Short mmCIF file of C-alpha atoms in Angstrom, two decimals:
data_model
loop_
_atom_site.label_atom_id
_atom_site.label_comp_id
_atom_site.label_asym_id
_atom_site.label_seq_id
_atom_site.Cartn_x
_atom_site.Cartn_y
_atom_site.Cartn_z
CA MET A 283 5.41 32.97 -15.87
CA LYS A 284 5.75 33.71 -19.60
CA PHE A 285 8.25 31.47 -21.33
CA THR A 286 8.77 34.16 -23.95
CA THR A 287 10.42 36.29 -21.29
CA LEU A 288 13.04 33.58 -20.90
CA VAL A 289 14.46 34.11 -24.38
CA SER A 290 17.92 35.51 -23.93
CA ALA A 291 19.70 37.73 -26.43
CA THR A 292 23.06 36.30 -25.47
CA ALA A 293 24.12 32.99 -23.99
CA LEU A 294 24.78 32.82 -20.29
CA ALA A 295 28.41 33.57 -19.40
CA VAL A 296 30.30 30.52 -18.17
CA ALA A 297 32.01 30.82 -14.81
CA SER A 298 35.52 29.56 -15.49
CA THR A 299 36.26 28.76 -11.87
CA ALA A 300 33.08 26.84 -11.05
CA PHE A 301 34.35 23.39 -11.97
CA ALA A 302 37.87 22.62 -10.83
CA GLY A 303 40.21 21.77 -13.67
CA SER A 304 37.78 22.86 -16.38
CA ALA A 305 38.66 25.77 -18.65
CA GLN A 306 35.11 25.99 -19.91
CA ALA A 307 32.00 23.94 -19.24
CA ARG A 308 30.00 22.28 -22.01
CA ASP A 309 27.24 24.36 -23.55
CA GLN A 310 24.43 21.76 -23.63
CA VAL A 311 22.21 20.78 -20.71
CA GLN A 312 22.36 17.01 -20.18
CA ILE A 313 19.38 15.07 -18.81
CA ALA A 314 18.68 11.39 -18.08
CA GLY A 315 16.11 9.29 -16.23
CA SER A 316 12.45 8.31 -16.28
CA SER A 317 10.97 6.87 -19.46
CA THR A 318 7.62 8.28 -18.32
CA VAL A 319 9.00 11.82 -18.17
CA LEU A 320 11.06 11.32 -21.35
CA PRO A 321 8.39 12.41 -23.89
CA TYR A 322 7.55 15.53 -21.87
CA ALA A 323 11.22 16.45 -21.46
CA SER A 324 11.83 15.85 -25.18
CA ILE A 325 8.97 18.20 -26.11
CA VAL A 326 10.32 20.87 -23.77
CA ALA A 327 13.94 20.44 -24.91
CA GLU A 328 12.99 20.85 -28.56
CA ALA A 329 10.85 23.93 -27.85
CA PHE A 330 13.60 25.36 -25.63
CA GLY A 331 16.14 25.03 -28.44
CA GLU A 332 13.76 26.65 -30.91
CA ASN A 333 12.68 29.55 -28.67
CA THR A 334 15.90 30.55 -26.91
CA ASP A 335 19.52 31.23 -27.81
CA PHE A 336 20.61 28.11 -25.90
CA PRO A 337 21.38 24.76 -27.55
CA THR A 338 18.75 22.04 -27.41
CA PRO A 339 19.33 19.94 -24.25
CA VAL A 340 20.31 16.30 -24.63
CA VAL A 341 17.63 14.05 -23.11
CA GLU A 342 18.19 10.33 -22.44
CA SER A 343 15.98 7.68 -20.85
CA GLY A 344 16.97 4.64 -18.77
CA GLY A 345 14.51 4.76 -15.87
CA SER A 346 14.17 6.90 -12.73
CA SER A 347 16.60 4.89 -10.61
CA ALA A 348 19.24 4.77 -13.33
CA GLY A 349 18.90 8.49 -13.98
CA LEU A 350 19.19 9.40 -10.31
CA LYS A 351 22.20 7.09 -9.91
CA LYS A 352 23.88 8.89 -12.79
CA PHE A 353 22.86 12.25 -11.31
CA CYS A 354 24.45 11.33 -7.98
CA THR A 355 27.89 10.46 -9.33
CA GLY A 356 29.20 13.94 -8.60
CA VAL A 357 29.45 17.57 -9.73
CA GLY A 358 31.21 18.69 -12.89
CA GLU A 359 30.79 18.95 -16.63
CA ASN A 360 31.32 15.20 -17.01
CA THR A 361 28.13 14.56 -14.99
CA ILE A 362 24.51 15.16 -15.94
CA ASP A 363 22.66 18.29 -14.83
CA ILE A 364 19.12 16.95 -14.44
CA ALA A 365 17.53 13.63 -13.50
CA ASN A 366 13.93 12.97 -14.58
CA ALA A 367 11.89 10.81 -12.20
CA SER A 368 8.39 9.37 -12.01
CA ARG A 369 8.75 9.18 -8.23
CA LYS A 370 10.32 11.25 -5.47
CA ILE A 371 14.03 10.89 -4.87
CA ARG A 372 14.71 8.43 -2.02
CA GLU A 373 16.60 9.23 1.17
CA LYS A 374 19.34 6.75 0.26
CA GLU A 375 19.74 8.50 -3.09
CA ILE A 376 19.98 11.90 -1.40
CA LYS A 377 22.67 10.42 0.85
CA ALA A 378 24.55 8.96 -2.12
CA CYS A 379 24.37 12.32 -3.85
CA ALA A 380 25.73 14.13 -0.80
CA GLU A 381 28.59 11.65 -0.40
CA ALA A 382 29.57 12.34 -4.01
CA GLY A 383 29.42 16.12 -3.53
CA VAL A 384 25.90 16.72 -4.90
CA LYS A 385 24.59 18.51 -1.83
CA ASP A 386 22.20 21.15 -3.20
CA ILE A 387 19.34 19.62 -5.20
CA ILE A 388 16.36 21.49 -6.59
CA GLU A 389 13.20 19.34 -6.80
CA VAL A 390 10.82 20.37 -9.58
CA ARG A 391 7.34 18.82 -9.76
CA ILE A 392 6.08 19.12 -13.33
CA GLY A 393 2.56 17.70 -12.97
CA TYR A 394 0.78 14.38 -12.58
CA ASP A 395 0.35 11.17 -14.52
CA GLY A 396 -1.74 8.04 -14.05
CA ILE A 397 -0.75 4.41 -14.38
CA VAL A 398 -3.19 2.59 -16.62
CA PHE A 399 -3.87 -1.06 -17.41
CA ALA A 400 -4.28 -1.67 -21.11
CA SER A 401 -4.59 -4.61 -23.47
CA GLN A 402 -5.05 -5.40 -27.15
CA LYS A 403 -7.91 -3.37 -28.57
CA ASN A 404 -9.57 -6.50 -29.98
CA GLY A 405 -8.39 -8.89 -27.25
CA PRO A 406 -10.22 -10.36 -24.22
CA ALA A 407 -12.61 -8.09 -22.32
CA PHE A 408 -10.17 -6.63 -19.81
CA ASN A 409 -12.40 -3.66 -19.03
CA GLU A 410 -12.55 -3.49 -15.24
CA PHE A 411 -9.92 -4.26 -12.61
CA THR A 412 -9.41 -3.87 -8.87
CA GLN A 413 -6.20 -3.80 -6.85
CA VAL A 414 -7.22 -7.08 -5.15
CA GLN A 415 -7.48 -8.81 -8.53
CA TRP A 416 -4.00 -7.65 -9.54
CA PHE A 417 -2.51 -8.73 -6.22
CA ASN A 418 -4.11 -12.17 -6.46
CA ALA A 419 -2.95 -12.52 -10.07
CA LEU A 420 0.69 -11.56 -9.48
CA ALA A 421 1.63 -12.31 -5.86
CA PRO A 422 3.77 -15.40 -5.17
CA LYS A 423 1.55 -16.20 -2.18
CA VAL A 424 -2.13 -15.37 -1.74
CA LEU A 425 -4.91 -15.86 0.79
CA LYS A 426 -7.14 -18.78 -0.20
CA ASP A 427 -9.69 -20.50 2.04
CA GLY A 428 -8.27 -18.66 5.04
CA GLN A 429 -4.69 -19.80 4.44
CA ILE A 430 -1.62 -18.21 2.84
CA VAL A 431 -0.71 -20.53 -0.04
CA ASP A 432 1.44 -20.54 -3.16
CA ASN A 433 -0.41 -18.72 -5.92
CA PRO A 434 -2.55 -21.36 -7.68
CA TYR A 435 -4.05 -19.06 -10.32
CA THR A 436 -3.12 -19.38 -13.98
CA LYS A 437 -6.12 -17.62 -15.54
CA TRP A 438 -7.75 -14.28 -14.78
CA SER A 439 -11.12 -16.03 -14.48
CA GLU A 440 -9.69 -18.09 -11.61
CA VAL A 441 -8.72 -14.87 -9.84
CA ASP A 442 -12.23 -13.50 -10.28
CA ALA A 443 -15.13 -15.02 -12.25
CA SER A 444 -15.95 -11.59 -13.66
CA LEU A 445 -12.66 -11.50 -15.56
CA PRO A 446 -12.01 -13.12 -18.95
CA ASP A 447 -11.11 -16.79 -19.20
CA ALA A 448 -7.61 -15.91 -20.40
CA GLU A 449 -4.13 -16.90 -19.28
CA ILE A 450 -2.49 -14.42 -16.94
CA ALA A 451 0.15 -12.56 -18.93
CA ALA A 452 1.06 -9.30 -17.21
CA PHE A 453 3.81 -6.98 -18.46
CA ILE A 454 4.86 -4.63 -15.70
CA PRO A 455 7.65 -2.04 -15.32
CA GLY A 456 10.99 -3.43 -14.18
CA THR A 457 12.43 -2.54 -10.80
CA LYS A 458 14.60 0.31 -12.10
CA HIS A 459 11.54 2.27 -13.21
CA GLY A 460 9.80 4.74 -10.92
CA THR A 461 6.50 3.42 -12.27
CA ARG A 462 7.25 0.07 -10.61
CA GLU A 463 7.37 1.65 -7.16
CA VAL A 464 4.01 3.33 -7.70
CA PHE A 465 2.57 0.06 -9.02
CA GLU A 466 3.80 -1.75 -5.90
CA GLU A 467 2.50 0.87 -3.46
CA LYS A 468 -0.83 1.75 -5.06
CA VAL A 469 -1.83 -1.58 -6.59
CA LEU A 470 -0.09 -4.58 -5.00
CA ALA A 471 0.16 -3.25 -1.44
CA VAL A 472 -3.43 -1.98 -1.49
CA GLY A 473 -4.68 -5.26 -2.96
CA CYS A 474 -2.74 -7.26 -0.38
CA GLU A 475 -4.32 -5.37 2.50
CA GLU A 476 -7.85 -5.32 1.05
CA SER A 477 -7.74 -9.06 0.30
CA GLY A 478 -6.86 -9.84 3.91
CA ALA A 479 -3.49 -11.33 2.95
CA LEU A 480 -1.46 -8.75 4.89
CA LYS A 481 -3.32 -9.48 8.14
CA ALA A 482 -3.09 -13.23 7.56
CA MET A 483 0.67 -13.02 7.04
CA ILE A 484 1.14 -11.04 10.26
CA ASP A 485 -1.20 -13.38 12.14
CA SER A 486 0.89 -16.32 10.95
CA GLY A 487 3.96 -14.89 12.69
CA MET A 488 5.59 -12.71 10.02
CA SER A 489 6.88 -9.34 11.14
CA GLU A 490 5.01 -6.35 9.76
CA ASP A 491 8.03 -5.35 7.65
CA ASP A 492 8.40 -8.82 6.18
CA ALA A 493 4.68 -9.00 5.45
CA GLU A 494 4.74 -5.62 3.70
CA ASP A 495 7.69 -6.78 1.60
CA ALA A 496 5.84 -9.98 0.73
CA CYS A 497 2.83 -7.92 -0.34
CA ILE A 498 4.77 -6.21 -3.13
CA ALA A 499 6.67 -9.29 -4.30
CA VAL A 500 5.84 -10.62 -7.77
CA ARG A 501 5.59 -14.23 -8.88
CA THR A 502 8.48 -15.58 -10.97
CA ASP A 503 6.76 -18.37 -12.91
CA GLY A 504 6.37 -16.38 -16.14
CA LYS A 505 2.85 -15.06 -15.50
CA SER A 506 4.32 -11.64 -14.71
CA VAL A 507 7.13 -10.24 -16.85
CA ASP A 508 9.31 -7.28 -15.88
CA ILE A 509 9.88 -4.84 -18.72
CA ASP A 510 13.20 -3.03 -18.31
CA GLY A 511 12.79 -0.95 -21.47
CA ASP A 512 10.27 1.80 -22.08
CA TYR A 513 6.55 1.52 -22.86
CA THR A 514 7.23 0.72 -26.52
CA GLU A 515 8.65 -2.63 -25.39
CA THR A 516 5.53 -3.30 -23.31
CA LEU A 517 3.39 -2.45 -26.33
CA ALA A 518 5.40 -4.85 -28.50
CA ARG A 519 4.82 -7.67 -25.98
CA ILE A 520 1.07 -7.03 -26.04
CA ASP A 521 1.07 -6.86 -29.84
CA SER A 522 2.44 -10.41 -29.87
CA ASN A 523 0.27 -11.78 -27.05
CA PRO A 524 -3.53 -11.48 -27.33
CA ASN A 525 -3.95 -12.16 -23.60
CA GLY A 526 -1.33 -9.62 -22.54
CA VAL A 527 -2.17 -6.80 -20.15
CA GLY A 528 0.38 -4.04 -19.70
CA VAL A 529 1.05 -1.22 -17.27
CA PHE A 530 1.49 2.13 -19.02
CA GLY A 531 1.50 5.82 -18.31
CA LEU A 532 -1.73 7.59 -19.29
CA ALA A 533 -0.01 9.71 -21.93
CA PHE A 534 1.46 6.69 -23.70
CA TYR A 535 -1.91 4.97 -23.76
CA GLU A 536 -3.65 8.09 -25.09
CA ASN A 537 -1.17 8.19 -27.95
CA ASN A 538 -1.83 4.52 -28.80
CA THR A 539 -5.61 4.22 -28.56
CA ASP A 540 -5.63 2.71 -32.04
CA LYS A 541 -3.89 -0.35 -30.60
CA LEU A 542 -4.91 -0.45 -26.94
CA LYS A 543 -8.02 -0.36 -24.78
CA VAL A 544 -7.85 0.71 -21.15
CA ALA A 545 -9.54 -0.75 -18.06
CA THR A 546 -11.07 1.04 -15.12
CA MET A 547 -9.54 0.65 -11.67
CA ASP A 548 -12.05 0.30 -8.84
CA GLY A 549 -14.70 1.53 -11.25
CA ILE A 550 -12.88 4.76 -12.16
CA ALA A 551 -11.71 5.36 -15.71
CA PRO A 552 -8.29 7.00 -16.02
CA SER A 553 -8.42 10.47 -17.54
CA THR A 554 -6.90 13.88 -17.11
CA GLU A 555 -9.96 14.89 -15.08
CA THR A 556 -10.03 11.89 -12.72
CA ILE A 557 -6.28 12.11 -12.13
CA ALA A 558 -6.39 15.86 -11.47
CA SER A 559 -9.22 15.38 -8.97
CA GLY A 560 -7.47 12.47 -7.25
CA GLU A 561 -10.46 10.23 -7.98
CA TYR A 562 -8.46 7.73 -10.05
CA PRO A 563 -6.63 5.58 -7.48
CA VAL A 564 -3.38 4.94 -9.37
CA SER A 565 -1.82 8.31 -10.10
CA ARG A 566 1.47 9.94 -9.16
CA PRO A 567 3.41 13.21 -9.43
CA LEU A 568 6.30 13.52 -11.88
CA PHE A 569 9.57 15.32 -11.15
CA PHE A 570 12.94 16.38 -12.33
CA TYR A 571 15.94 17.17 -10.13
CA VAL A 572 18.51 19.90 -10.82
CA LYS A 573 22.07 20.28 -9.53
CA LYS A 574 22.23 23.80 -8.14
CA ALA A 575 26.02 23.73 -8.44
CA HIS A 576 25.63 23.59 -12.23
CA ILE A 577 23.41 26.69 -12.42
CA GLY A 578 25.44 29.61 -13.75
CA VAL A 579 28.02 27.20 -15.15
CA ILE A 580 26.10 25.11 -17.66
CA PRO A 581 24.49 27.62 -20.03
CA GLY A 582 20.69 27.53 -20.01
CA LEU A 583 20.23 25.15 -17.08
CA LYS A 584 18.08 27.40 -14.91
CA GLU A 585 16.38 28.83 -17.99
CA TYR A 586 15.42 25.30 -19.09
CA ALA A 587 13.88 24.57 -15.69
CA GLN A 588 11.94 27.85 -15.78
CA PHE A 589 10.85 27.20 -19.36
CA PHE A 590 9.63 23.70 -18.45
CA VAL A 591 7.30 24.89 -15.67
CA SER A 592 6.11 28.05 -17.41
CA ASP A 593 2.36 28.49 -17.87
CA GLU A 594 2.66 28.17 -21.64
CA ILE A 595 4.47 24.83 -21.42
CA ALA A 596 3.24 23.01 -18.28
CA GLY A 597 -0.06 24.84 -17.81
CA PRO A 598 -3.46 23.30 -18.59
CA ASP A 599 -3.45 24.71 -22.13
CA GLY A 600 0.17 23.93 -22.93
CA PRO A 601 1.70 21.24 -25.16
CA LEU A 602 2.45 18.92 -22.24
CA ALA A 603 -1.22 18.84 -21.26
CA GLN A 604 -2.11 18.11 -24.86
CA TYR A 605 0.25 15.13 -24.72
CA GLY A 606 -1.32 13.84 -21.49
CA LEU A 607 0.36 15.53 -18.54
CA VAL A 608 -2.08 16.61 -15.84
CA SER A 609 -1.20 20.18 -14.96
CA ASP A 610 -0.15 20.82 -11.37
CA PRO A 611 -2.69 23.01 -9.50
CA GLU A 612 0.28 24.42 -7.56
CA LEU A 613 2.34 25.27 -10.64
CA ALA A 614 2.83 28.89 -9.51
CA ALA A 615 4.53 27.70 -6.33
CA THR A 616 6.86 25.50 -8.38
CA GLN A 617 7.70 28.44 -10.63
CA ALA A 618 8.59 30.54 -7.58
CA SER A 619 10.72 27.74 -6.14
CA VAL A 620 12.69 27.38 -9.39
CA GLU A 621 13.15 31.14 -9.65
CA ALA A 622 14.52 31.26 -6.08
CA GLU A 623 16.69 28.16 -6.70
CA GLU A 624 15.17 26.63 -3.58
CA THR A 625 16.91 23.40 -2.64
CA MET A 626 15.48 20.37 -0.89
CA GLY A 627 15.38 20.75 2.86
CA ASN A 628 15.25 24.53 2.65
#
């Protein structure tokens, strides 16, 4: 799809009866959500404002969960039109949306990103990691000498002799970020199972659900710090702590290689190529969600979504790929879904 074909000579007419009690809807698309998707959405919003007759959309951050909560408050010009997310919307969020009148949601997958593990460029040799190492470094309870015990490790070298003799200081995404869920599922949960801790917990009498919850829990003794802000806050923490290791999106790391070095995960280096192939073990799709009820009412809403997933923007040679987004091999299907205004469940 050519984004140049989306340029409109006149602004979209506003349907005066679409929102009860509103003489005329606002003329700017409003977006909130994932800090991971934020830079991509900002690039698209600026280009959209420059290349169409529509105003530049307003894009805010706050995290995937916060953005989706805001998205699900209802329908109307006083609510946002789009929620950016670095994870899929949850069933409980779909239910909350429906209860508030947001019943028709268009899911748009924009591409893929990888979660990377980076540290000070001139700091300790954090060059190679495994999921087991991260689980044993951050879990409140670990398997040691055949028993589940309180985590005794204070240094990475105690976790694994191959790691630097440095204090554990991990800066991970806070619970409101979609990146946190991916970190839990693809790093902590995998490490818990591969280390044998999951089986040991179940064998000790824990239910499978309780054991799985324990696998993604994080110690609270200061060795692991939740970062509720965006990646710039994580970077600031690492700047002030030589032993710090942070969890970032690939694109953020690639734009800060002068300050950070990245580690492999299970021997695979994160890159556009290894994420696109699925070889890198800690990658995830990125999304945004659109209120169908706002299409035709908020000028430029559908056009923005089409513009975002156009070949020139989200394709392998577009500006998002240059910033670090891994282009979706099924981009054409996404374009068709947006064009048809296909909602979730249909």
